[in-house]
Every structure is written in C-alpha cells, then in structure tokens.
PDB file of C-alpha atoms in Angstrom:
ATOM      1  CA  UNK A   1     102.418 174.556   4.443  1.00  0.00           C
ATOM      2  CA  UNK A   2      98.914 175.076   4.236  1.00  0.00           C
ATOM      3  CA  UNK A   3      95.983 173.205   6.712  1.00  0.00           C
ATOM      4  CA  UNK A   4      95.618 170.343   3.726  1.00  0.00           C
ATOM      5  CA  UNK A   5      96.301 166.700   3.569  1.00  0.00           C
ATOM      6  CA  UNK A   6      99.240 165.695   1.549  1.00  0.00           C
ATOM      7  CA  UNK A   7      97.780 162.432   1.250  1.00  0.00           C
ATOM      8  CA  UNK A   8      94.357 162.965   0.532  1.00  0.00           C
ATOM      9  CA  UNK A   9      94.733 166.490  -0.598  1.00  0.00           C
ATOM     10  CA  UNK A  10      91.836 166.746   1.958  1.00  0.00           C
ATOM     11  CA  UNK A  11      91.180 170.807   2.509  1.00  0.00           C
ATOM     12  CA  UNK A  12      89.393 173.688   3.737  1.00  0.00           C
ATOM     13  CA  UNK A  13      85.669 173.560   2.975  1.00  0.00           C
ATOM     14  CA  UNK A  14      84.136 177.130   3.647  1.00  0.00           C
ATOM     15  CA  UNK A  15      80.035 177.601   4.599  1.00  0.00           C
ATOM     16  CA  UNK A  16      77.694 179.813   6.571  1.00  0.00           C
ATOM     17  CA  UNK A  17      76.769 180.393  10.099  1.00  0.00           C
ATOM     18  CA  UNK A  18      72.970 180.231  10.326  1.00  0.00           C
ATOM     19  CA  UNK A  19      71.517 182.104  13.248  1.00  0.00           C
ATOM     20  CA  UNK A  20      67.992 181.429  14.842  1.00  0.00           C
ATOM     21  CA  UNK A  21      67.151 184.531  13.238  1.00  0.00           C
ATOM     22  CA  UNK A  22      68.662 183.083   9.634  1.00  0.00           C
ATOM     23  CA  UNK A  23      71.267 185.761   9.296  1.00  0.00           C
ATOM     24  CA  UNK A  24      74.414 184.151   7.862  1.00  0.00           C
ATOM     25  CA  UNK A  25      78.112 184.854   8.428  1.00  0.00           C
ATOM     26  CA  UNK A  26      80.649 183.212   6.504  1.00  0.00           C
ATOM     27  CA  UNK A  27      83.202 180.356   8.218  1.00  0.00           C
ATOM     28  CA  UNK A  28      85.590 177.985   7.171  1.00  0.00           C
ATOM     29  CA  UNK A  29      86.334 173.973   8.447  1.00  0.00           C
ATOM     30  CA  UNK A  30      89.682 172.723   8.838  1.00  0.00           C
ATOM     31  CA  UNK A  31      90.343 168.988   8.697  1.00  0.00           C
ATOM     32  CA  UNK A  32      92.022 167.845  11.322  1.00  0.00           C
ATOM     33  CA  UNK A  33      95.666 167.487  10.367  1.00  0.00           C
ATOM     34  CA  UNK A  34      98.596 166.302  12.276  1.00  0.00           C
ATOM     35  CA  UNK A  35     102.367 166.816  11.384  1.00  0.00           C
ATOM     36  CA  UNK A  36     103.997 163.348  11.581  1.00  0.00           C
ATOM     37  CA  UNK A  37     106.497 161.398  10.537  1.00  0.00           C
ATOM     38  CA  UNK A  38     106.179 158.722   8.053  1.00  0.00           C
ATOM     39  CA  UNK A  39     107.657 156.254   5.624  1.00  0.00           C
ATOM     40  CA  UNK A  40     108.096 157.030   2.138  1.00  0.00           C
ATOM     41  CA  UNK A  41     110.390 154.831  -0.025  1.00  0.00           C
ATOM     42  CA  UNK A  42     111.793 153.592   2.701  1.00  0.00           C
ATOM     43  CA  UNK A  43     112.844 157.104   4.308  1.00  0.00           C
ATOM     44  CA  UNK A  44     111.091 158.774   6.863  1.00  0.00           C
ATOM     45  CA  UNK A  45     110.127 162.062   6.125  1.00  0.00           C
ATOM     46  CA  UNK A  46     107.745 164.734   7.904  1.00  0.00           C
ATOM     47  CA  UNK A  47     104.163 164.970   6.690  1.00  0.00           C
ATOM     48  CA  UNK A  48     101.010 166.731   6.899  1.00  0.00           C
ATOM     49  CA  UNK A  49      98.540 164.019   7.295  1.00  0.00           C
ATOM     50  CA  UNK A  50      94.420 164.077   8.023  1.00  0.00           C
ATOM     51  CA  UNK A  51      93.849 162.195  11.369  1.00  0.00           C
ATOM     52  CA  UNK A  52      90.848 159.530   8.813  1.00  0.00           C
ATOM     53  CA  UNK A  53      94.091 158.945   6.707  1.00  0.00           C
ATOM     54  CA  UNK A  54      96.316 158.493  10.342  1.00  0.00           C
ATOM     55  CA  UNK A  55      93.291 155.834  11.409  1.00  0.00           C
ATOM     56  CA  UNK A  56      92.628 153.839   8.172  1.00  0.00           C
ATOM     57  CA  UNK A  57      96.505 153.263   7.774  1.00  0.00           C
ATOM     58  CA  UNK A  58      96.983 154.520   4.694  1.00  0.00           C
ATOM     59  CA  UNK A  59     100.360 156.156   5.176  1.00  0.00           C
ATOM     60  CA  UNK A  60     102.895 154.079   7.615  1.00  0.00           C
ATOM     61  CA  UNK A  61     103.978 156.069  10.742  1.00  0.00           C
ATOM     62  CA  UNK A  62     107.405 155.739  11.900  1.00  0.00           C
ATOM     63  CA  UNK A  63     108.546 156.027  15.585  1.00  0.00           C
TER      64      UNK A  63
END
C-alpha cells in the first residue's frame, strides 16, 4: 500500500529545498491520504482515499 490515491491515483510529487543561500536538497510531498471505508458495488470495502477526493464526494463513505 503505497501513500497514493486509489481514486485519483493522486501521488508523490518530489522537488527541492531552496535555501536563502540557493543550495538545494531534494524532498518529496505526500498527498494527504486517509484509509476509509467506502462503498463499492454496493459492498463496503477499505480504501486509500486523498482527503480533495473525501471533500468533493467522489467516493461514498460508509459508517
């Protein structure tokens, strides 16, 4: 289970750390990804999900 969105497929997205001085380092952002449960055909199953997919309803969360 990687730090992805398995409805999305939203990912990792790597970049630099700039100092004041311009020196770079490398770094990586994570999406913020919650492990939920949700329905799909009618079963509820456990899902990685972003937290913009979570908002803008595009999976349905079961309680």
């Amino acid at each position: 289970m990687g730090k992805y969105c398995e409805v999305c497929k939203k990912g990792a997205m790597s970049g630099n750390n700039v100092s004041h001085s311009n020196r770079k380092t490398k770094r990586s952002w994570l999406p913020n990804v919650q492990r939920v449960n949700v329905m799909v055909n009618g079963k509820a199953t456990k899902m990685c999900v972003c937290t913009r997919c979570l908002r803008s309803q595009k999976v349905e969360r079961c309680i």
